[in-house]
Short mmCIF file of C-alpha atoms in Angstrom, two decimals:
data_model
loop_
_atom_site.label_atom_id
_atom_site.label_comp_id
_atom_site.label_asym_id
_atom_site.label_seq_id
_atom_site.Cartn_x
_atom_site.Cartn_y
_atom_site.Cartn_z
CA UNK T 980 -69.73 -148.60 74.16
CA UNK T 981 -71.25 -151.42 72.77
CA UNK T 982 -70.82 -150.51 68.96
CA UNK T 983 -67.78 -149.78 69.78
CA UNK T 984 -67.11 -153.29 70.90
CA UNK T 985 -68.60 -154.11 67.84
CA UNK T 986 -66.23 -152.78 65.90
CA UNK T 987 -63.56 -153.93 67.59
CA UNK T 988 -64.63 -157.20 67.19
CA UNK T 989 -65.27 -157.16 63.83
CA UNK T 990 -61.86 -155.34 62.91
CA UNK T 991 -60.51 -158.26 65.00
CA UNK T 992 -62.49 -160.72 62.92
CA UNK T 993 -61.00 -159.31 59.60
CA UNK T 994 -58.01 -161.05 58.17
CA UNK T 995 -55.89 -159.37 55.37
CA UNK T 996 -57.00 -160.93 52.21
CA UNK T 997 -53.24 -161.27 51.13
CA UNK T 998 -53.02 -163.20 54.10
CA UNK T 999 -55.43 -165.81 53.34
CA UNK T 1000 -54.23 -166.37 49.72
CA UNK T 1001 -50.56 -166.90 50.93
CA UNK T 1002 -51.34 -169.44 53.62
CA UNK T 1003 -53.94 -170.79 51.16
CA UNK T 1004 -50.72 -170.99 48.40
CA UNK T 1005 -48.51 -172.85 51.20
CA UNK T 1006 -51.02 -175.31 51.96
CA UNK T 1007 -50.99 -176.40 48.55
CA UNK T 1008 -47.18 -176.61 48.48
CA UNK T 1009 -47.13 -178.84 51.66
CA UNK T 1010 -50.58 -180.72 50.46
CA UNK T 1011 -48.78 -181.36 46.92
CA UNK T 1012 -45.27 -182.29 48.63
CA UNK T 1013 -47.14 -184.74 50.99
CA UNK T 1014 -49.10 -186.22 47.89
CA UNK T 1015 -46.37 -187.33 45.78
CA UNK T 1016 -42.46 -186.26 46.45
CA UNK T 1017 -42.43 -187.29 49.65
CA UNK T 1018 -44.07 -190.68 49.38
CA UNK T 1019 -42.31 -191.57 46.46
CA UNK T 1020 -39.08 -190.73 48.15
CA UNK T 1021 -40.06 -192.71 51.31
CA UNK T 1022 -40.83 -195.90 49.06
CA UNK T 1023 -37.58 -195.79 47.11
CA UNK T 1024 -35.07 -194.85 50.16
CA UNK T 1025 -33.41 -198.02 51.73
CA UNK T 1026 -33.54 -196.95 55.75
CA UNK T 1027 -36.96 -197.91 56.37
CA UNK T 1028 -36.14 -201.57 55.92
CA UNK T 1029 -33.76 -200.77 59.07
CA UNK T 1030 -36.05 -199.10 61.09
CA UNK T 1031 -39.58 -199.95 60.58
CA UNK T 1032 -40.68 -198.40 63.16
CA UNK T 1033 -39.75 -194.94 62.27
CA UNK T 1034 -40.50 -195.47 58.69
CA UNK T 1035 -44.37 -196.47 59.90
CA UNK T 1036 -44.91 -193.15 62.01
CA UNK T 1037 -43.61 -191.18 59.12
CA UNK T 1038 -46.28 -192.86 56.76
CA UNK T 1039 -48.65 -192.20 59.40
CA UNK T 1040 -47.56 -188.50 59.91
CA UNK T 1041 -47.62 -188.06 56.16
CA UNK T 1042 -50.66 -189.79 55.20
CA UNK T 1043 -52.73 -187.53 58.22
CA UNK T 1044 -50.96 -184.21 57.32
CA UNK T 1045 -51.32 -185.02 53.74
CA UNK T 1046 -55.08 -185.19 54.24
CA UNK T 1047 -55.55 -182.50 56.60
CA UNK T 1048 -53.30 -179.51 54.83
CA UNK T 1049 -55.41 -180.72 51.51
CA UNK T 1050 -58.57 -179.93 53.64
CA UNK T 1051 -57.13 -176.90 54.62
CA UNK T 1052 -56.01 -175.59 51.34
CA UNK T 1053 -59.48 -176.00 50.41
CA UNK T 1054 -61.05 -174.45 53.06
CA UNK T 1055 -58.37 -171.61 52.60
CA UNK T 1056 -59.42 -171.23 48.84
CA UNK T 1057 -62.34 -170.57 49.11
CA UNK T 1058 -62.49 -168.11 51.89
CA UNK T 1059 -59.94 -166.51 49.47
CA UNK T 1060 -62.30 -166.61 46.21
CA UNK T 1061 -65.61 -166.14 48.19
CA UNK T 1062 -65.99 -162.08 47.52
CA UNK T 1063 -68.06 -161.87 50.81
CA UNK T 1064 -64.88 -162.56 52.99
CA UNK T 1065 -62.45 -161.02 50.89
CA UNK T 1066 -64.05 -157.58 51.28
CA UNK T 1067 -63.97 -158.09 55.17
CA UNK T 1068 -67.79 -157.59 55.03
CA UNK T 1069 -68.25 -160.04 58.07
CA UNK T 1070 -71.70 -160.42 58.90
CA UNK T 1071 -73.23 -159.97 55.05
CA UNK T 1072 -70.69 -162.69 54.44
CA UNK T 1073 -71.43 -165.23 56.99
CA UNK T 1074 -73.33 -167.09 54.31
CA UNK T 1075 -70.27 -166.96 51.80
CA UNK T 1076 -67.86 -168.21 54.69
CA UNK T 1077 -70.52 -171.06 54.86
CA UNK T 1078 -70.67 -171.68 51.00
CA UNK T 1079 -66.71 -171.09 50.87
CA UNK T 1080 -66.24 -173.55 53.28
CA UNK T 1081 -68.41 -176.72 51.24
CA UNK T 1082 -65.58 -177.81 48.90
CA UNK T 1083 -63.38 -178.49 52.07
CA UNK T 1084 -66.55 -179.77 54.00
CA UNK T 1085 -67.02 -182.49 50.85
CA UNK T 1086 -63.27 -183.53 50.96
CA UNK T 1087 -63.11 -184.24 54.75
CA UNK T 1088 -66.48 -186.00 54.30
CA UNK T 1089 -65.70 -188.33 51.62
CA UNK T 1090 -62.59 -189.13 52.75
CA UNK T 1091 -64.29 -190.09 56.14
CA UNK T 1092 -67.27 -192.14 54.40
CA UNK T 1093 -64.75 -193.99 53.39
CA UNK T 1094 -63.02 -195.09 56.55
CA UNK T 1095 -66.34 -196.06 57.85
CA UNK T 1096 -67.27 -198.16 54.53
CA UNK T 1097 -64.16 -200.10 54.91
CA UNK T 1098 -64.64 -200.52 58.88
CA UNK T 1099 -67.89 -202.08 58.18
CA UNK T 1100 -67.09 -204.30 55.27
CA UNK T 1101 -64.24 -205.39 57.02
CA UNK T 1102 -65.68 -206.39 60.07
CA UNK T 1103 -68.70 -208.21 58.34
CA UNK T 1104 -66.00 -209.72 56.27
CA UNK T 1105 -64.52 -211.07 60.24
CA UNK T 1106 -67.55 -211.89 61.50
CA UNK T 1107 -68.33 -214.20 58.46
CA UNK T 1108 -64.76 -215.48 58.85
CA UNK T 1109 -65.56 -215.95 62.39
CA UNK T 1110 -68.17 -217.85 62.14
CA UNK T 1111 -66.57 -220.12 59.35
CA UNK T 1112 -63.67 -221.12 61.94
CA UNK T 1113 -65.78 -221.75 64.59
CA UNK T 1114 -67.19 -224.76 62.34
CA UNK T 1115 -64.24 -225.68 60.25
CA UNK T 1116 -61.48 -225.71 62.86
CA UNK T 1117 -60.76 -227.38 66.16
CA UNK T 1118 -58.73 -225.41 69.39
CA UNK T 1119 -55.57 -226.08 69.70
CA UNK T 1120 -54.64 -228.51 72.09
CA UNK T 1121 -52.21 -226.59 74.12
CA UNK T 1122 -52.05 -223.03 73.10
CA UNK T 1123 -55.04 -219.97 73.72
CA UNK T 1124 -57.10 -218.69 71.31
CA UNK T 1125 -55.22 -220.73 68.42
CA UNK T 1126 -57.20 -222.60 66.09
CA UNK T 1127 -56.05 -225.75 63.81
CA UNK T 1128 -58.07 -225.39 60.07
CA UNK T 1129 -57.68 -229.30 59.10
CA UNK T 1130 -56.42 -228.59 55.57
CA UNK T 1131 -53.09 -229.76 53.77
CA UNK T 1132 -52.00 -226.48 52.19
CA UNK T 1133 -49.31 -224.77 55.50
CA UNK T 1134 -50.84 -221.27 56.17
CA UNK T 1135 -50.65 -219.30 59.39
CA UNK T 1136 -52.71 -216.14 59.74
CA UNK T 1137 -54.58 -214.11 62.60
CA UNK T 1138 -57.76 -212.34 62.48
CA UNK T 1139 -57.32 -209.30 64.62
CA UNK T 1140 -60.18 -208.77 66.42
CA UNK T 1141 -60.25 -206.62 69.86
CA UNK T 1142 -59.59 -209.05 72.44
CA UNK T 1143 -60.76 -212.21 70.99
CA UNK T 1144 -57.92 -212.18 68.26
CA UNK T 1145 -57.74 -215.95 66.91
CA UNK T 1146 -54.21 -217.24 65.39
CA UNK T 1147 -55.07 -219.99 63.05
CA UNK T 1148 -52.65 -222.42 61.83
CA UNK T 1149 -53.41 -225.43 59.49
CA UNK T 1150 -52.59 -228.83 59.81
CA UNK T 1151 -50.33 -228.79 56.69
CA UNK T 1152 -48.22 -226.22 58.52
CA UNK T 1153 -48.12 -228.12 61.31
CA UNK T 1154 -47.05 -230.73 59.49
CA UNK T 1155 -44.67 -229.16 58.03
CA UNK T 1156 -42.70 -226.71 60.55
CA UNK T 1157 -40.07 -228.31 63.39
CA UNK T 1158 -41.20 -226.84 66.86
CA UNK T 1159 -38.79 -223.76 66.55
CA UNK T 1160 -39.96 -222.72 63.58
CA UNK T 1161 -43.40 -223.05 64.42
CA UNK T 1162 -42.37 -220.68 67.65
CA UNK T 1163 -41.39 -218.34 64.60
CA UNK T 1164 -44.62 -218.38 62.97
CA UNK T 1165 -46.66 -217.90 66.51
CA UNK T 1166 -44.60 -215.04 67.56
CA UNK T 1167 -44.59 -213.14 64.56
CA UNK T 1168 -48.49 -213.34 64.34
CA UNK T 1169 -48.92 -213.04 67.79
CA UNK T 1170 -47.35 -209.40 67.37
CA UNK T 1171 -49.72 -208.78 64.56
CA UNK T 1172 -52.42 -208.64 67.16
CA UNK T 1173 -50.72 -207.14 70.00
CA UNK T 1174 -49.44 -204.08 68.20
CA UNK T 1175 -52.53 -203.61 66.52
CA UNK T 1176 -51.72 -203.34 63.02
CA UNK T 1177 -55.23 -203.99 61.79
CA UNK T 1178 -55.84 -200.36 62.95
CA UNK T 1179 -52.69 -199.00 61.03
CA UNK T 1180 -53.76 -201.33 57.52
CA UNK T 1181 -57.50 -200.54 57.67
CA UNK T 1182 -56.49 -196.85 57.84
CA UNK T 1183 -54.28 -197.26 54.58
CA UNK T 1184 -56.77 -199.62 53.28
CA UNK T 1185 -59.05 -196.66 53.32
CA UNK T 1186 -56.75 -193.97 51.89
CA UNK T 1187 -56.36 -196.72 48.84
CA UNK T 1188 -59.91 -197.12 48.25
CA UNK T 1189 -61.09 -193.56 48.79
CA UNK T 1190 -58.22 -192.58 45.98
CA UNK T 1191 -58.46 -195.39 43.78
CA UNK T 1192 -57.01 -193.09 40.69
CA UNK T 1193 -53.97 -191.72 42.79
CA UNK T 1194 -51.14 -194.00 42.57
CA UNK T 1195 -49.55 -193.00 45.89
CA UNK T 1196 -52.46 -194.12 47.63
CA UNK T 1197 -51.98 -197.75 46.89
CA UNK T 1198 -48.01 -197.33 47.45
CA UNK T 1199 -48.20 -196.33 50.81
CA UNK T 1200 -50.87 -199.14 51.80
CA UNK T 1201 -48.26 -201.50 50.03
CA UNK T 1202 -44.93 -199.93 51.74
CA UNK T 1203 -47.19 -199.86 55.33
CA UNK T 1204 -48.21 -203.53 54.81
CA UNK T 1205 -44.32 -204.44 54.13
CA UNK T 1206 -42.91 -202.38 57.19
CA UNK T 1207 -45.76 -204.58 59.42
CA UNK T 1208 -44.32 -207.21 58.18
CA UNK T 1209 -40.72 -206.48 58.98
CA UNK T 1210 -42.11 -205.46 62.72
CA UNK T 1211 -43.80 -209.18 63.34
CA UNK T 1212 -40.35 -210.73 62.10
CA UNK T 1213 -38.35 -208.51 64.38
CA UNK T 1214 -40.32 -210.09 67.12
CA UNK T 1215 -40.30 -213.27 65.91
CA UNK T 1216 -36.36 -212.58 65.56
CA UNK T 1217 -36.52 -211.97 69.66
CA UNK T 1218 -37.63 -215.35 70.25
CA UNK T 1219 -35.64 -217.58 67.45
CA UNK T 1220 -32.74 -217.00 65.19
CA UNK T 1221 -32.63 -215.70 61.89
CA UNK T 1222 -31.83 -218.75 59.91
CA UNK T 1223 -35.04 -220.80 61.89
CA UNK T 1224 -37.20 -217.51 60.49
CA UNK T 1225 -35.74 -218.10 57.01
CA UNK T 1226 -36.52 -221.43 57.25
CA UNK T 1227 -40.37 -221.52 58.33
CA UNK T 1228 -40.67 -218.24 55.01
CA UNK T 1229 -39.42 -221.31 53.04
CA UNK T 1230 -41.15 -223.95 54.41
CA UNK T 1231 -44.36 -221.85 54.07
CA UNK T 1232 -43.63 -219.65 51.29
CA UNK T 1233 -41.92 -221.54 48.59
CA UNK T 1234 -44.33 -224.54 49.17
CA UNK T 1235 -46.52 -223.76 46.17
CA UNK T 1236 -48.86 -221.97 48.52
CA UNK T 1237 -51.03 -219.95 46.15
CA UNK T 1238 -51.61 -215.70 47.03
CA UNK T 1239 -48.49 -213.78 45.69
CA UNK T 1240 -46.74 -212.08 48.79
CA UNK T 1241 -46.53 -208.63 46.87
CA UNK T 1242 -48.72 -206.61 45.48
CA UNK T 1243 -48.26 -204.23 42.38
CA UNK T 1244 -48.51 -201.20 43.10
CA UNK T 1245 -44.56 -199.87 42.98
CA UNK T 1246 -43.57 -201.32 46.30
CA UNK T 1247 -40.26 -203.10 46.38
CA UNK T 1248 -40.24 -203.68 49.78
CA UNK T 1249 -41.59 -206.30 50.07
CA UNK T 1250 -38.24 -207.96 48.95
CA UNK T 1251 -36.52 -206.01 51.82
CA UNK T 1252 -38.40 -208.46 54.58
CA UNK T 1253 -36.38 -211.44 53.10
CA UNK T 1254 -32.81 -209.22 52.43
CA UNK T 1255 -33.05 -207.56 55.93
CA UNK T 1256 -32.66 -211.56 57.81
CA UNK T 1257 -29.31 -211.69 55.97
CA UNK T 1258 -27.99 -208.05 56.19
CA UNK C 132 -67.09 -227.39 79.95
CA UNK C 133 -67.75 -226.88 76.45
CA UNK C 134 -68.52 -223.49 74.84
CA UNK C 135 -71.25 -222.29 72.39
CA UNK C 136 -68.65 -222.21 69.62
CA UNK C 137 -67.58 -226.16 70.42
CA UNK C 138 -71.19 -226.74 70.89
CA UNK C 139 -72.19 -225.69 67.49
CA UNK C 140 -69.02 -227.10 65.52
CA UNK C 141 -70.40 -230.47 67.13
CA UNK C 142 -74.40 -230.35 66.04
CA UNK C 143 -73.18 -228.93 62.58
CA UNK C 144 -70.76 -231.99 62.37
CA UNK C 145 -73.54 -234.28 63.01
CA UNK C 146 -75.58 -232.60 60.51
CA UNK C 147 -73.08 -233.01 57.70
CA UNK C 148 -71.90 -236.51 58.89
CA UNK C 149 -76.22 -237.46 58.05
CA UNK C 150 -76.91 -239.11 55.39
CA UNK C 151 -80.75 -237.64 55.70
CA UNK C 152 -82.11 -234.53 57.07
CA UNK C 153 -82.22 -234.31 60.91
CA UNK C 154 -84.32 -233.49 63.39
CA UNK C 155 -82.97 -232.02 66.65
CA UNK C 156 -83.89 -235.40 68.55
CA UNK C 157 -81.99 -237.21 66.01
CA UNK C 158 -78.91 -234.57 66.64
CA UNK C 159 -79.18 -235.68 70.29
CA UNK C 160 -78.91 -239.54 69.95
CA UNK C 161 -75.78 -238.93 67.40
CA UNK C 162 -74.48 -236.77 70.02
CA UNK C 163 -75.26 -239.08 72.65
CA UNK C 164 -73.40 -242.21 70.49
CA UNK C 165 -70.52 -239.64 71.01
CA UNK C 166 -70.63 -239.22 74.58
CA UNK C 167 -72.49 -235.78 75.25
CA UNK C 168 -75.81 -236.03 76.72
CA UNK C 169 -77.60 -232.70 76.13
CA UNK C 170 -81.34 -231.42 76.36
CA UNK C 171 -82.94 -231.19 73.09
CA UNK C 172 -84.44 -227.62 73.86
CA UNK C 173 -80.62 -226.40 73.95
CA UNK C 174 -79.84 -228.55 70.47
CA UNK C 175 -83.09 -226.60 69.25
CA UNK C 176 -81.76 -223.21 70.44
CA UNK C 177 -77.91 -224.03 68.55
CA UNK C 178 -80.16 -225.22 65.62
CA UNK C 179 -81.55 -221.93 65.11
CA UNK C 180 -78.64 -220.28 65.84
CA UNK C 181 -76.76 -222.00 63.07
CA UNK C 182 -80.06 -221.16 60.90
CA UNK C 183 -79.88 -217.20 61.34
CA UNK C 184 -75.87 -217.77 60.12
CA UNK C 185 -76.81 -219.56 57.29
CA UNK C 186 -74.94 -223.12 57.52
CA UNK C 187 -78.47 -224.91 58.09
CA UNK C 188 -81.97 -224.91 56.91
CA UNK C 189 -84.71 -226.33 58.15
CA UNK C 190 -87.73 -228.33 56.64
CA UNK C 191 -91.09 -226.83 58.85
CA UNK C 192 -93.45 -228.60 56.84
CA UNK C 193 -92.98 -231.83 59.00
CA UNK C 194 -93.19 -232.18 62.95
CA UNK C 195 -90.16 -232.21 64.57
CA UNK C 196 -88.36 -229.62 61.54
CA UNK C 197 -86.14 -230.82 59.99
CA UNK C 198 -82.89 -229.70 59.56
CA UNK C 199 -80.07 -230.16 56.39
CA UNK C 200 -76.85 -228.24 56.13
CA UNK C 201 -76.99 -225.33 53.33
CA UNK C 202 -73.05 -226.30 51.74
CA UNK C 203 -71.19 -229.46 52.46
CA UNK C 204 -68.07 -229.24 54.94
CA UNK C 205 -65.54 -229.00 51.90
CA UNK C 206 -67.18 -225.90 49.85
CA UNK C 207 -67.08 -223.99 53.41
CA UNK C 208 -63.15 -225.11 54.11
CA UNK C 209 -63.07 -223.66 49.82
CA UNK C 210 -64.57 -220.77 51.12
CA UNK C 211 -62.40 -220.24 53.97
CA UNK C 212 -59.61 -220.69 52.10
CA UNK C 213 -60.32 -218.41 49.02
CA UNK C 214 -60.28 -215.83 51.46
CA UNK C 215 -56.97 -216.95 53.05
CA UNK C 216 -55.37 -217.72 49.70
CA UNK C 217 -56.86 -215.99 47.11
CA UNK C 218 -55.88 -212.60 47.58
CA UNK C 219 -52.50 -211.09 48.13
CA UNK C 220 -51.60 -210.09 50.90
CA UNK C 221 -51.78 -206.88 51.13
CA UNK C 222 -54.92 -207.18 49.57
CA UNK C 223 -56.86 -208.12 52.58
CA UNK C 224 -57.22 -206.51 55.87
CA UNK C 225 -59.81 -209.29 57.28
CA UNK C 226 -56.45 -211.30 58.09
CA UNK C 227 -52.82 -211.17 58.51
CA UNK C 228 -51.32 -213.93 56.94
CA UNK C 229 -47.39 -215.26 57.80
CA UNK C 230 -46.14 -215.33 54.50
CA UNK C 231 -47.74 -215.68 50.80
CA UNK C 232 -46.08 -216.97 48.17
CA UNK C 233 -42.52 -216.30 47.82
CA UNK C 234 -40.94 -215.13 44.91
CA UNK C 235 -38.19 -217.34 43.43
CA UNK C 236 -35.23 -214.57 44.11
CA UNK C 237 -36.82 -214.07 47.17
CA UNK C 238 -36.67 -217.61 48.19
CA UNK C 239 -32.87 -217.33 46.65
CA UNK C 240 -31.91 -214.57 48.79
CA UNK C 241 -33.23 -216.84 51.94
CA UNK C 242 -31.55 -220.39 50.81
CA UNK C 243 -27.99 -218.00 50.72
CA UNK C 244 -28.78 -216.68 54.54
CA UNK C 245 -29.40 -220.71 55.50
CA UNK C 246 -26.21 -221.89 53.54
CA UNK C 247 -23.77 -218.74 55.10
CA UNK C 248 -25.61 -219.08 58.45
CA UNK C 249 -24.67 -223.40 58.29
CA UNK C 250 -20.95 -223.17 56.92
CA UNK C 251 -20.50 -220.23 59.33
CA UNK C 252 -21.69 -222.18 62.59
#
């Protein structure tokens, strides 16, 4: 009885080896696919600029089942090439399933050290920030957890932080901006923080630095960064008209305000934030 | 009232406004030429609270300590800013800034929306 169970359970523990190498061989395809095709196609393709929304859950989809079918067809490849498994000897190979398993063990692990490197340095980097505002800048008179930096240059930025988010404006913008466009500015940081796209940039941000060699890495962080953008103008868009939007970008952007608004690495889209007000 | 955060932008102002170091009795009177009346044990506590983050340090060799800001008001606001300004966007995920610098077809493409958008209404 109970050998027989035995056997039964190992025969049901035994996968073809054919089997494994042809899932193994897919996995590739779909990790390969997901690592360059399909991003490249996604950054050059003009619909995302209409529908950010969409275009930011396929990044999302792509970068997570990018990551996890190239875990996979690790893990798959070397359950194929360990000889322990591929005999079907199941218990004298519990080792080699252990050892075949490492490469896609060291993937997933690296790839997570990262994320948590780039949570920490980024919330130190807050913290410091933080603590900065808290001597450099006065509250705003009327509005919550908005800050005025006393400083000429006109910049307007949030630091997402959990709850105690802080929109800081400076008094050069304020300056600068007529009451509707400074509505603009609020409203599109304001959604910043309420949609949490901290969480969806720090994510990217750690894809990018984990893959510093791969090219694709640093175009999705730049496309996801440009499709943010797009969704805090489309709320800003809910509250004031297009031209009063166009006008604070000006006001702000083509001030002589130092900090290029695009990166290099491929992205166009950037471009499509500004086209996408007159469309 | 005031919180810990307004608290310690005020004793740190008074520390850079001094021409001299300061002790936390000498905080207290400038505070108290300003209006706010507040126990020197709690000026000692923000004191060392702004000590452990770095903007002050103190002199202990003399009774009360001392205390001197670490950088003037101007190289923190150039601090501040660097991190604001001197990156690209995309570049930083401490903050989400409005809008960098725009380029020039950029700002082209948005001076044609403003011109269409006045003749049109």
């Amino acid at each position: 009885m109970l050998p027989a169970a035995a056997a039964a359970l190992d025969g049901a523990l035994v996968i073809p080896h054919g089997a494994i190498v042809w899932a193994a061989a897919m996995l590739w395809l779909v990790a390969l696919l997901l690592a360059w095709p399909v991003p490249v196609w996604l950054a050059r393709v003009g619909w995302p600029m209409r529908a950010p929304v969409i275009a930011l859950l396929v990044w999302q989809g792509v970068g997570l089942a990018g990551g996890l079918s190239m875990i996979g067809a690790l893990a798959l490849t070397g359950l194929a090439v360990a000889p322990g498994v591929a005999q079907g000897a199941a218990v004298s190979g519990a080792a080699a399933l252990w050892l075949a398993l490492i490469p896609a063990a060291l993937f997933a692990i690296y790839l997570l050290v990262h994320l948590a490197v780039t949570i920490v340095q980024v919330t130190r980097q807050r913290h410091r920030h933080l603590a900065l505002l808290d001597m450099l800048s006065a509250p705003h008179p009327t509005r919550a957890r908005t800050r005025v930096l006393d400083d000429a240059v006109p910049v307007a930025y949030c630091l997402p932080r959990g709850a105690g988010s802080v929109t800081v404006l400076s008094q050069g913008l304020l300056d600068r901006l007529d009451p509707d466009e400074l509505v603009a500015v609020i409203a599109h940081e304001r959604a910043h923080v309420e949609q949490r796209h901290d969480i969806l940039l720090l994510a990217f941000r750690a894809w990018r630095s984990a893959l510093p060699w791969f090219p694709v890495a640093a175009l999705a962080d730049a496309e996801v960064a440009a499709l943010v953008e797009m969704l805090a103008d489309d709320h800003a868009r809910r509250e004031v008209r297009d031209e009063v939007l166009a006008r604070a970008i000006l006001a702000v952007g083509a001030s002589g305000v130092p900090g290029a608004e695009h990166d290099a690495a491929g992205s166009t889209r950037g471009s499509d934030r500004f086209r996408r007000l007159v469309a | 009232m005031a919180t810990l955060g307004e608290l310690e932008r005020a004793v740190m102002d008074a520390v850079w406004d001094a021409p001299a170091p300061l002790s936390a009795y000498d905080v207290q009177e400038q505070l108290e030429a300003g209006g706010r009346s507040l126990a020197a044990t709690t000026l000692l506590t923000v004191l060392s609270r702004l000590e452990k983050k770095g903007f002050v340090a103190s002199d202990r060799s003399v009774r009360p300590y001392r205390y001197t800001a670490v950088a003037a008001r101007a190289d923190h606001v150039a601090e501040l800013m660097h991190e604001v300004l001197g990156e690209s966007r995309d570049r930083s995920a401490v903050l989400a800034r409005f809008v960098g610098s725009v380029s020039e077809e950029d700002a082209a493409v948005l001076r044609e929306l403003l011109r269409s958008a006045g003749s049109g209404g």
